[in-house]
Amino acid sequence: MLVLMGVIDAYNSAGFCLIKSKTGLNQRKFVAMASTIPVEQVNKGSPQLTGDSFIREHLRKLSPYQPILPFEFPEYSDFWVLSSRLGRKPEEIVKLDANENPYGPPPEVLEALGNIRFPHIYPDPESCRLRAALAKDSDLESDYILAGCGADELIDLIMRCVLDPGDKIVDCPPTFTMYEFDAAVNGALVIKVPRRADFSLNVESITEVVKQEKPKCIFLTSPNNPDGSIIDDEVLLKILQLPILVVLDEAYIEFSGIESRMRWVKKHENLIVLRTFSKRAGLAGLRVGYGAFPLSMIEYLWRAKQPYNVSVAAEVSACAALQNPTYLENVKEALVKERGRLYGLLKEIPFLRPFPSYSNFILCEVASGMDAKKLKEDLAQMGVMIRHYNNKELKGFVRVSVGKPEHTDTLMKCLKRLP
Ligand SMILES: Cc1ncc(COP(=O)(O)O)c(C=O)c1O
């Protein structure tokens, strides 16, 4: 029986399940505050209208996305809490929880930012300079490329262009949670086809679900966040043969040693490839992402996007970063080398089981007897931040971003003081 209320199993199979929307009340503080004074007391006799009554029904049921806390504004951040508690400066905290690039951008970026001459003028809505530089960088003509305020914006833009409320997407957890979140914001249904125990895609279940449920698009991530596995050509080609739009998120592709599939959009009308400057160029704070789209599709994304989605600062920074490919290559090499060292060292920790990764992070299973949340909290007490998972797909796991060698050293010292 199919009951479309909250999270339900559409099929009595472990292979996949259908979700109508996220459940749970919106926990934002202002919502709770708005509802503390009964409207009747204030407004006797007149119709009861509170701000949230104007909000679309499916959004009122949506639980908020949990972003990481900001670094630059210490009064709001985990750093402030941690650093003031530990009596250290925020920058002394070892931050290995959000897959940022600890080396930051090439020096040309800060110089270019300091030289911005027209901050009072709106940016180029077509980001022409950046797209020309990306065309060179990716060997794909700029007509196929659209830039955005991070890959995050492009995920939402694609959904806004493709999905009608009630349409379905396929998500393959554990993976980047923004696909599920944006689908819920856009009123779409999420069909989950969980990855296998080794985090590979279950192509048979995906094929079955596409046949039966006719979802509009599937989100694939290579390397996948949080485990770091990649999708090989054979698997990707099989999925591309299905009647579904494939959004391939390559946010971490630079660390994988495999080539980006951006150029594949010339051959596959149902493929979009997303990339970002956040990881490869250390520009997470400036928000620049980009995507490669088939020409038959990109026109509609141009029509639907916000005109000034890439700021002057973001475009200037991304262009400056691309001017120093040697720096980008050296930083990538350093992170890949450090990933190898970190993996070897994590393997020696008796309560951790690290998974091999093609990305700038390593997922670890936390051995029974040791609580993943407690491990994260204990490390935070010592000034090291990592991410922990405790959901249906990943219970008792932690993810550690690859940092500089000194970050690995500090992490290992702290781990050795546990449990
Ligand atoms: C798989 C994946 N895609 C996209 C993003 C977001 O990229 P951006 O910073 O360009 O919005 C992330 C960020 O962590 C990610 O893990």
GROMACS .gro file of C-alpha atoms and ligand atoms in nm:
model
  435
    1MET     CA    1   0.000   0.000   0.000
    2LEU     CA    2   0.129   0.347  -0.084
    3VAL     CA    3   0.068   0.610   0.183
    4LEU     CA    4   0.212   0.947   0.088
    5MET     CA    5   0.278   1.087   0.434
    6GLY     CA    6   0.631   1.169   0.545
    7VAL     CA    7   0.894   0.906   0.485
    8ILE     CA    8   0.750   0.585   0.349
    9ASP     CA    9   0.867   0.270   0.183
   10ALA     CA   10   0.703   0.254  -0.155
   11TYR     CA   11   0.840  -0.093  -0.213
   12ASN     CA   12   0.890  -0.361   0.040
   13SER     CA   13   1.246  -0.396  -0.083
   14ALA     CA   14   1.566  -0.283   0.083
   15GLY     CA   15   1.681  -0.152  -0.255
   16PHE     CA   16   1.500   0.181  -0.262
   17CYS     CA   17   1.234   0.386  -0.094
   18LEU     CA   18   1.018   0.681  -0.189
   19ILE     CA   19   1.002   0.997   0.017
   20LYS     CA   20   0.731   1.254  -0.030
   21SER     CA   21   0.896   1.532   0.157
   22LYS     CA   22   1.104   1.595   0.464
   23THR     CA   23   0.903   1.592   0.782
   24GLY     CA   24   0.959   1.763   1.112
   25LEU     CA   25   0.867   2.108   1.221
   26ASN     CA   26   1.071   2.403   1.117
   27GLN     CA   27   1.299   2.461   1.412
   28ARG     CA   28   1.414   2.811   1.330
   29LYS     CA   29   1.397   3.030   1.637
   30PHE     CA   30   1.188   3.304   1.481
   31VAL     CA   31   0.913   3.057   1.396
   32ALA     CA   32   0.895   2.935   1.753
   33MET     CA   33   0.893   3.295   1.878
   34ALA     CA   34   0.620   3.398   1.637
   35SER     CA   35   0.393   3.129   1.770
   36THR     CA   36   0.438   3.191   2.142
   37ILE     CA   37   0.165   3.458   2.169
   38PRO     CA   38  -0.169   3.317   2.058
   39VAL     CA   39  -0.296   3.540   1.779
   40GLU     CA   40  -0.648   3.542   1.927
   41GLN     CA   41  -0.523   3.737   2.231
   42VAL     CA   42  -0.387   4.016   2.013
   43ASN     CA   43  -0.634   4.019   1.734
   44LYS     CA   44  -0.977   3.928   1.871
   45GLY     CA   45  -1.246   3.882   1.611
   46SER     CA   46  -1.034   3.927   1.297
   47PRO     CA   47  -0.904   3.637   1.086
   48GLN     CA   48  -0.595   3.475   1.234
   49LEU     CA   49  -0.300   3.547   1.011
   50THR     CA   50   0.055   3.474   1.114
   51GLY     CA   51   0.352   3.520   0.886
   52ASP     CA   52   0.401   3.150   0.840
   53SER     CA   53   0.048   3.111   0.705
   54PHE     CA   54   0.174   3.275   0.383
   55ILE     CA   55   0.451   3.019   0.340
   56ARG     CA   56   0.396   2.738   0.091
   57GLU     CA   57   0.266   2.424   0.259
   58HIS     CA   58   0.557   2.196   0.166
   59LEU     CA   59   0.812   2.450   0.295
   60ARG     CA   60   0.639   2.476   0.630
   61LYS     CA   61   0.707   2.104   0.676
   62LEU     CA   62   1.070   2.129   0.567
   63SER     CA   63   1.337   2.091   0.833
   64PRO     CA   64   1.609   2.354   0.788
   65TYR     CA   65   1.941   2.271   0.626
   66GLN     CA   66   2.218   2.264   0.885
   67PRO     CA   67   2.496   2.477   0.743
   68ILE     CA   68   2.835   2.488   0.908
   69LEU     CA   69   2.885   2.794   1.124
   70PRO     CA   70   3.070   3.096   0.986
   71PHE     CA   71   3.440   3.148   1.049
   72GLU     CA   72   3.472   3.522   0.993
   73PHE     CA   73   3.212   3.619   1.250
   74PRO     CA   74   3.345   3.457   1.564
   75GLU     CA   75   3.050   3.554   1.780
   76TYR     CA   76   2.838   3.312   1.573
   77SER     CA   77   3.085   3.038   1.512
   78ASP     CA   78   3.194   2.707   1.655
   79PHE     CA   79   3.544   2.855   1.651
   80TRP     CA   80   3.445   3.125   1.893
   81VAL     CA   81   3.289   2.879   2.131
   82LEU     CA   82   3.576   2.638   2.093
   83SER     CA   83   3.855   2.889   2.085
   84SER     CA   84   3.730   3.091   2.380
   85ARG     CA   85   3.675   2.770   2.577
   86LEU     CA   86   4.022   2.646   2.488
   87GLY     CA   87   4.181   2.990   2.512
   88ARG     CA   88   4.309   2.971   2.152
   89LYS     CA   89   4.268   3.192   1.848
   90PRO     CA   90   4.008   3.064   1.595
   91GLU     CA   91   4.282   3.007   1.336
   92GLU     CA   92   4.458   2.773   1.578
   93ILE     CA   93   4.164   2.535   1.562
   94VAL     CA   94   4.232   2.248   1.321
   95LYS     CA   95   3.932   2.257   1.090
   96LEU     CA   96   3.885   1.923   0.916
   97ASP     CA   97   3.504   1.917   0.904
   98ALA     CA   98   3.397   2.080   0.575
   99ASN     CA   99   3.641   1.965   0.303
  100GLU     CA  100   3.779   2.313   0.255
  101ASN     CA  101   4.118   2.367   0.100
  102PRO     CA  102   4.353   2.469   0.384
  103TYR     CA  103   4.605   2.628   0.146
  104GLY     CA  104   4.355   2.887   0.023
  105PRO     CA  105   4.376   3.050  -0.319
  106PRO     CA  106   4.689   3.158  -0.510
  107PRO     CA  107   4.829   3.501  -0.404
  108GLU     CA  108   4.698   3.655  -0.730
  109VAL     CA  109   4.346   3.625  -0.588
  110LEU     CA  110   4.398   3.853  -0.288
  111GLU     CA  111   4.584   4.099  -0.507
  112ALA     CA  112   4.299   4.103  -0.763
  113LEU     CA  113   4.041   4.146  -0.488
  114GLY     CA  114   4.235   4.444  -0.353
  115ASN     CA  115   4.236   4.600  -0.699
  116ILE     CA  116   3.864   4.583  -0.776
  117ARG     CA  117   3.786   4.918  -0.935
  118PHE     CA  118   3.410   4.910  -0.984
  119PRO     CA  119   3.248   4.741  -0.687
  120HIS     CA  120   2.954   4.979  -0.724
  121ILE     CA  121   2.871   4.844  -1.071
  122TYR     CA  122   2.669   4.524  -1.118
  123PRO     CA  123   2.869   4.226  -1.240
  124ASP     CA  124   2.859   4.084  -1.591
  125PRO     CA  125   2.541   3.868  -1.593
  126GLU     CA  126   2.708   3.630  -1.839
  127SER     CA  127   3.040   3.604  -1.651
  128CYS     CA  128   3.207   3.620  -1.994
  129ARG     CA  129   3.565   3.660  -1.871
  130LEU     CA  130   3.534   3.369  -1.633
  131ARG     CA  131   3.363   3.146  -1.887
  132ALA     CA  132   3.639   3.219  -2.141
  133ALA     CA  133   3.901   3.124  -1.883
  134LEU     CA  134   3.703   2.809  -1.793
  135ALA     CA  135   3.678   2.716  -2.162
  136LYS     CA  136   4.058   2.713  -2.178
  137ASP     CA  137   4.087   2.530  -1.848
  138SER     CA  138   3.838   2.257  -1.940
  139ASP     CA  139   3.888   2.239  -2.317
  140LEU     CA  140   3.516   2.296  -2.366
  141GLU     CA  141   3.372   2.596  -2.551
  142SER     CA  142   3.224   2.863  -2.324
  143ASP     CA  143   2.879   2.824  -2.487
  144TYR     CA  144   2.843   2.503  -2.287
  145ILE     CA  145   2.939   2.667  -1.958
  146LEU     CA  146   2.734   2.859  -1.703
  147ALA     CA  147   2.876   2.994  -1.377
  148GLY     CA  148   2.696   3.019  -1.047
  149CYS     CA  149   2.717   3.124  -0.686
  150GLY     CA  150   2.879   2.793  -0.596
  151ALA     CA  151   2.777   2.455  -0.733
  152ASP     CA  152   2.503   2.476  -0.470
  153GLU     CA  153   2.323   2.748  -0.664
  154LEU     CA  154   2.342   2.543  -0.982
  155ILE     CA  155   2.188   2.237  -0.814
  156ASP     CA  156   1.890   2.450  -0.714
  157LEU     CA  157   1.875   2.623  -1.054
  158ILE     CA  158   1.867   2.289  -1.236
  159MET     CA  159   1.584   2.171  -1.014
  160ARG     CA  160   1.389   2.492  -1.068
  161CYS     CA  161   1.422   2.447  -1.445
  162VAL     CA  162   1.350   2.075  -1.457
  163LEU     CA  163   1.108   1.982  -1.180
  164ASP     CA  164   0.739   2.046  -1.143
  165PRO     CA  165   0.601   1.998  -0.790
  166GLY     CA  166   0.545   1.626  -0.746
  167ASP     CA  167   0.815   1.524  -0.997
  168LYS     CA  168   1.066   1.268  -0.875
  169ILE     CA  169   1.443   1.267  -0.848
  170VAL     CA  170   1.675   0.976  -0.771
  171ASP     CA  171   1.924   1.022  -0.488
  172CYS     CA  172   2.190   0.764  -0.399
  173PRO     CA  173   2.275   0.801  -0.030
  174PRO     CA  174   2.500   0.831   0.150
  175THR     CA  175   2.586   1.135  -0.057
  176PHE     CA  176   2.583   1.516  -0.055
  177THR     CA  177   2.263   1.609   0.127
  178MET     CA  178   2.187   1.923  -0.074
  179TYR     CA  179   2.021   1.717  -0.350
  180GLU     CA  180   1.758   1.591  -0.108
  181PHE     CA  181   1.724   1.932   0.056
  182ASP     CA  182   1.680   2.125  -0.272
  183ALA     CA  183   1.435   1.863  -0.399
  184ALA     CA  184   1.223   1.921  -0.089
  185VAL     CA  185   1.240   2.300  -0.137
  186ASN     CA  186   1.128   2.252  -0.496
  187GLY     CA  187   0.838   2.028  -0.396
  188ALA     CA  188   0.985   1.717  -0.559
  189LEU     CA  189   0.971   1.359  -0.436
  190VAL     CA  190   1.300   1.185  -0.360
  191ILE     CA  191   1.346   0.821  -0.454
  192LYS     CA  192   1.639   0.685  -0.258
  193VAL     CA  193   1.849   0.413  -0.412
  194PRO     CA  194   2.109   0.349  -0.141
  195ARG     CA  195   2.466   0.270  -0.237
  196ARG     CA  196   2.604  -0.077  -0.174
  197ALA     CA  197   2.816  -0.152   0.134
  198ASP     CA  198   3.130  -0.058  -0.063
  199PHE     CA  199   2.957   0.271  -0.163
  200SER     CA  200   2.929   0.171  -0.530
  201LEU     CA  201   2.606   0.260  -0.712
  202ASN     CA  202   2.331  -0.001  -0.734
  203VAL     CA  203   2.279   0.027  -1.110
  204GLU     CA  204   2.019  -0.252  -1.120
  205SER     CA  205   1.798  -0.076  -0.866
  206ILE     CA  206   1.850   0.259  -1.041
  207THR     CA  207   1.742   0.101  -1.372
  208GLU     CA  208   1.437  -0.056  -1.207
  209VAL     CA  209   1.334   0.266  -1.037
  210VAL     CA  210   1.372   0.468  -1.358
  211LYS     CA  211   1.144   0.220  -1.537
  212GLN     CA  212   0.881   0.208  -1.266
  213GLU     CA  213   0.876   0.558  -1.121
  214LYS     CA  214   0.982   0.765  -1.422
  215PRO     CA  215   1.189   1.015  -1.221
  216LYS     CA  216   1.308   1.322  -1.409
  217CYS     CA  217   1.667   1.332  -1.292
  218ILE     CA  218   1.934   1.156  -1.093
  219PHE     CA  219   2.214   1.317  -0.893
  220LEU     CA  220   2.547   1.134  -0.904
  221THR     CA  221   2.863   1.244  -0.728
  222SER     CA  222   3.214   1.147  -0.833
  223PRO     CA  223   3.412   1.144  -0.613
  224ASN     CA  224   3.123   1.092  -0.376
  225ASN     CA  225   3.093   1.294  -0.057
  226PRO     CA  226   3.130   1.146   0.211
  227ASP     CA  227   3.314   0.827   0.110
  228GLY     CA  228   3.539   0.943  -0.173
  229SER     CA  229   3.453   0.668  -0.424
  230ILE     CA  230   3.439   0.738  -0.797
  231ILE     CA  231   3.203   0.632  -1.075
  232ASP     CA  232   3.374   0.455  -1.364
  233ASP     CA  233   3.293   0.513  -1.732
  234GLU     CA  234   3.107   0.185  -1.775
  235VAL     CA  235   2.863   0.259  -1.491
  236LEU     CA  236   2.811   0.619  -1.597
  237LEU     CA  237   2.744   0.515  -1.958
  238LYS     CA  238   2.487   0.259  -1.843
  239ILE     CA  239   2.301   0.524  -1.644
  240LEU     CA  240   2.326   0.773  -1.930
  241GLN     CA  241   2.141   0.526  -2.151
  242LEU     CA  242   1.835   0.553  -1.926
  243PRO     CA  243   1.563   0.809  -2.004
  244ILE     CA  244   1.667   1.042  -1.723
  245LEU     CA  245   1.866   1.362  -1.681
  246VAL     CA  246   2.199   1.279  -1.514
  247VAL     CA  247   2.354   1.553  -1.300
  248LEU     CA  248   2.713   1.452  -1.232
  249ASP     CA  249   2.861   1.651  -0.945
  250GLU     CA  250   3.239   1.672  -0.981
  251ALA     CA  251   3.307   1.908  -0.690
  252TYR     CA  252   3.615   1.702  -0.594
  253ILE     CA  253   3.725   1.573  -0.935
  254GLU     CA  254   4.070   1.739  -0.919
  255PHE     CA  255   4.177   1.509  -0.635
  256SER     CA  256   4.071   1.190  -0.813
  257GLY     CA  257   4.333   1.159  -1.084
  258ILE     CA  258   4.056   1.097  -1.339
  259GLU     CA  259   3.957   1.341  -1.607
  260SER     CA  260   3.645   1.555  -1.575
  261ARG     CA  261   3.350   1.446  -1.788
  262MET     CA  262   3.265   1.810  -1.875
  263ARG     CA  263   3.329   1.744  -2.244
  264TRP     CA  264   3.082   1.453  -2.242
  265VAL     CA  265   2.794   1.704  -2.252
  266LYS     CA  266   2.870   1.743  -2.623
  267LYS     CA  267   2.776   1.378  -2.680
  268HIS     CA  268   2.508   1.323  -2.416
  269GLU     CA  269   2.196   1.537  -2.427
  270ASN     CA  270   2.094   1.410  -2.082
  271LEU     CA  271   2.414   1.499  -1.896
  272ILE     CA  272   2.506   1.799  -1.680
  273VAL     CA  273   2.846   1.820  -1.509
  274LEU     CA  274   2.897   2.047  -1.207
  275ARG     CA  275   3.228   2.175  -1.069
  276THR     CA  276   3.344   2.432  -0.818
  277PHE     CA  277   3.628   2.663  -0.719
  278SER     CA  278   3.559   2.592  -0.351
  279LYS     CA  279   3.787   2.289  -0.330
  280ARG     CA  280   4.036   2.310  -0.616
  281ALA     CA  281   4.112   2.680  -0.569
  282GLY     CA  282   4.040   2.740  -0.200
  283LEU     CA  283   3.757   2.982  -0.277
  284ALA     CA  284   3.474   2.830  -0.070
  285GLY     CA  285   3.409   3.168   0.095
  286LEU     CA  286   3.377   3.354  -0.234
  287ARG     CA  287   3.116   3.120  -0.385
  288VAL     CA  288   3.197   3.028  -0.743
  289GLY     CA  289   3.081   2.714  -0.917
  290TYR     CA  290   3.023   2.622  -1.278
  291GLY     CA  291   2.848   2.367  -1.489
  292ALA     CA  292   2.868   2.216  -1.836
  293PHE     CA  293   2.533   2.170  -2.006
  294PRO     CA  294   2.411   2.041  -2.344
  295LEU     CA  295   2.345   2.338  -2.575
  296SER     CA  296   1.980   2.237  -2.612
  297MET     CA  297   1.933   2.286  -2.238
  298ILE     CA  298   2.163   2.569  -2.130
  299GLU     CA  299   1.947   2.839  -2.288
  300TYR     CA  300   1.673   2.774  -2.034
  301LEU     CA  301   1.910   2.796  -1.740
  302TRP     CA  302   2.021   3.135  -1.870
  303ARG     CA  303   1.660   3.245  -1.875
  304ALA     CA  304   1.587   3.125  -1.522
  305LYS     CA  305   1.903   3.226  -1.337
  306GLN     CA  306   1.930   3.541  -1.127
  307PRO     CA  307   2.098   3.799  -1.351
  308TYR     CA  308   2.382   3.887  -1.111
  309ASN     CA  309   2.441   3.548  -0.952
  310VAL     CA  310   2.822   3.567  -0.974
  311SER     CA  311   2.951   3.873  -0.787
  312VAL     CA  312   3.235   4.093  -0.909
  313ALA     CA  313   3.453   3.961  -0.627
  314ALA     CA  314   3.371   3.599  -0.713
  315GLU     CA  315   3.445   3.640  -1.084
  316VAL     CA  316   3.766   3.835  -1.027
  317SER     CA  317   3.887   3.572  -0.777
  318ALA     CA  318   3.809   3.274  -0.999
  319CYS     CA  319   3.980   3.434  -1.300
  320ALA     CA  320   4.287   3.518  -1.091
  321ALA     CA  321   4.301   3.161  -0.957
  322LEU     CA  322   4.299   3.020  -1.309
  323GLN     CA  323   4.593   3.244  -1.397
  324ASN     CA  324   4.815   3.040  -1.168
  325PRO     CA  325   4.764   2.676  -1.270
  326THR     CA  326   5.102   2.583  -1.121
  327TYR     CA  327   4.983   2.687  -0.774
  328LEU     CA  328   4.656   2.493  -0.817
  329GLU     CA  329   4.849   2.186  -0.930
  330ASN     CA  330   5.099   2.207  -0.642
  331VAL     CA  331   4.824   2.243  -0.382
  332LYS     CA  332   4.637   1.948  -0.531
  333GLU     CA  333   4.956   1.739  -0.526
  334ALA     CA  334   5.018   1.834  -0.163
  335LEU     CA  335   4.664   1.733  -0.062
  336VAL     CA  336   4.676   1.405  -0.253
  337LYS     CA  337   5.012   1.319  -0.093
  338GLU     CA  338   4.878   1.410   0.251
  339ARG     CA  339   4.566   1.199   0.189
  340GLY     CA  340   4.792   0.895   0.147
  341ARG     CA  341   4.980   0.970   0.468
  342LEU     CA  342   4.660   1.042   0.663
  343TYR     CA  343   4.500   0.718   0.539
  344GLY     CA  344   4.802   0.514   0.655
  345LEU     CA  345   4.802   0.681   0.996
  346LEU     CA  346   4.425   0.644   1.046
  347LYS     CA  347   4.458   0.273   0.970
  348GLU     CA  348   4.685   0.240   1.272
  349ILE     CA  349   4.418   0.376   1.507
  350PRO     CA  350   4.251   0.067   1.656
  351PHE     CA  351   3.901   0.217   1.676
  352LEU     CA  352   3.888   0.355   1.319
  353ARG     CA  353   3.839   0.183   0.983
  354PRO     CA  354   3.923   0.432   0.707
  355PHE     CA  355   3.795   0.390   0.350
  356PRO     CA  356   4.024   0.456   0.054
  357SER     CA  357   3.935   0.792  -0.100
  358TYR     CA  358   3.981   0.970  -0.433
  359SER     CA  359   3.897   1.303  -0.273
  360ASN     CA  360   4.025   1.550  -0.013
  361PHE     CA  361   3.857   1.369   0.278
  362ILE     CA  362   3.854   1.023   0.432
  363LEU     CA  363   3.550   0.846   0.573
  364CYS     CA  364   3.610   0.623   0.875
  365GLU     CA  365   3.388   0.370   1.044
  366VAL     CA  366   3.413   0.403   1.419
  367ALA     CA  367   3.455   0.064   1.584
  368SER     CA  368   3.178  -0.058   1.811
  369GLY     CA  369   3.234   0.042   2.168
  370MET     CA  370   3.337   0.390   2.057
  371ASP     CA  371   3.065   0.649   1.987
  372ALA     CA  372   3.120   0.858   1.670
  373LYS     CA  373   2.950   1.166   1.815
  374LYS     CA  374   3.153   1.142   2.133
  375LEU     CA  375   3.470   1.101   1.926
  376LYS     CA  376   3.387   1.419   1.735
  377GLU     CA  377   3.315   1.603   2.061
  378ASP     CA  378   3.631   1.478   2.231
  379LEU     CA  379   3.841   1.595   1.938
  380ALA     CA  380   3.665   1.932   1.942
  381GLN     CA  381   3.763   1.967   2.308
  382MET     CA  382   4.122   1.932   2.191
  383GLY     CA  383   4.074   2.190   1.914
  384VAL     CA  384   4.024   1.953   1.617
  385MET     CA  385   3.698   1.962   1.423
  386ILE     CA  386   3.576   1.665   1.220
  387ARG     CA  387   3.232   1.564   1.087
  388HIS     CA  388   3.032   1.276   1.229
  389TYR     CA  389   2.737   1.085   1.081
  390ASN     CA  390   2.455   0.920   1.262
  391ASN     CA  391   2.176   0.868   1.011
  392LYS     CA  392   2.004   0.575   0.845
  393GLU     CA  393   2.274   0.523   0.585
  394LEU     CA  394   2.577   0.601   0.798
  395LYS     CA  395   2.559   0.516   1.163
  396GLY     CA  396   2.878   0.554   1.359
  397PHE     CA  397   3.099   0.713   1.094
  398VAL     CA  398   3.323   1.017   1.089
  399ARG     CA  399   3.470   1.209   0.796
  400VAL     CA  400   3.805   1.382   0.818
  401SER     CA  401   3.909   1.642   0.561
  402VAL     CA  402   4.269   1.628   0.441
  403GLY     CA  403   4.462   1.923   0.580
  404LYS     CA  404   4.824   2.031   0.584
  405PRO     CA  405   5.082   1.786   0.730
  406GLU     CA  406   5.079   1.975   1.060
  407HIS     CA  407   4.700   1.930   1.082
  408THR     CA  408   4.742   1.554   1.037
  409ASP     CA  409   5.008   1.555   1.309
  410THR     CA  410   4.780   1.736   1.555
  411LEU     CA  411   4.487   1.508   1.472
  412MET     CA  412   4.698   1.196   1.527
  413LYS     CA  413   4.833   1.326   1.858
  414CYS     CA  414   4.476   1.388   1.976
  415LEU     CA  415   4.346   1.050   1.852
  416LYS     CA  416   4.624   0.876   2.040
  417ARG     CA  417   4.506   1.039   2.363
  418LEU     CA  418   4.167   0.865   2.317
  419PRO     CA  419   3.959   0.686   2.433
  420LIG     C1  420   2.948   1.697  -0.361
  420LIG     C2  421   2.942   1.845  -0.341
  420LIG     N1  422   2.890   1.922  -0.436
  420LIG     C3  423   2.882   2.055  -0.422
  420LIG     C4  424   2.929   2.117  -0.308
  420LIG     C5  425   2.914   2.264  -0.292
  420LIG     O1  426   3.000   2.333  -0.375
  420LIG     P1  427   3.002   2.491  -0.372
  420LIG     O2  428   3.088   2.533  -0.259
  420LIG     O3  429   3.058   2.528  -0.507
  420LIG     O4  430   2.860   2.537  -0.357
  420LIG     C6  431   2.987   2.041  -0.207
  420LIG     C7  432   3.036   2.107  -0.084
  420LIG     O5  433   3.082   2.052   0.010
  420LIG     C8  434   2.992   1.901  -0.222
  420LIG     O6  435   3.042   1.823  -0.125
   0.00000   0.00000   0.00000
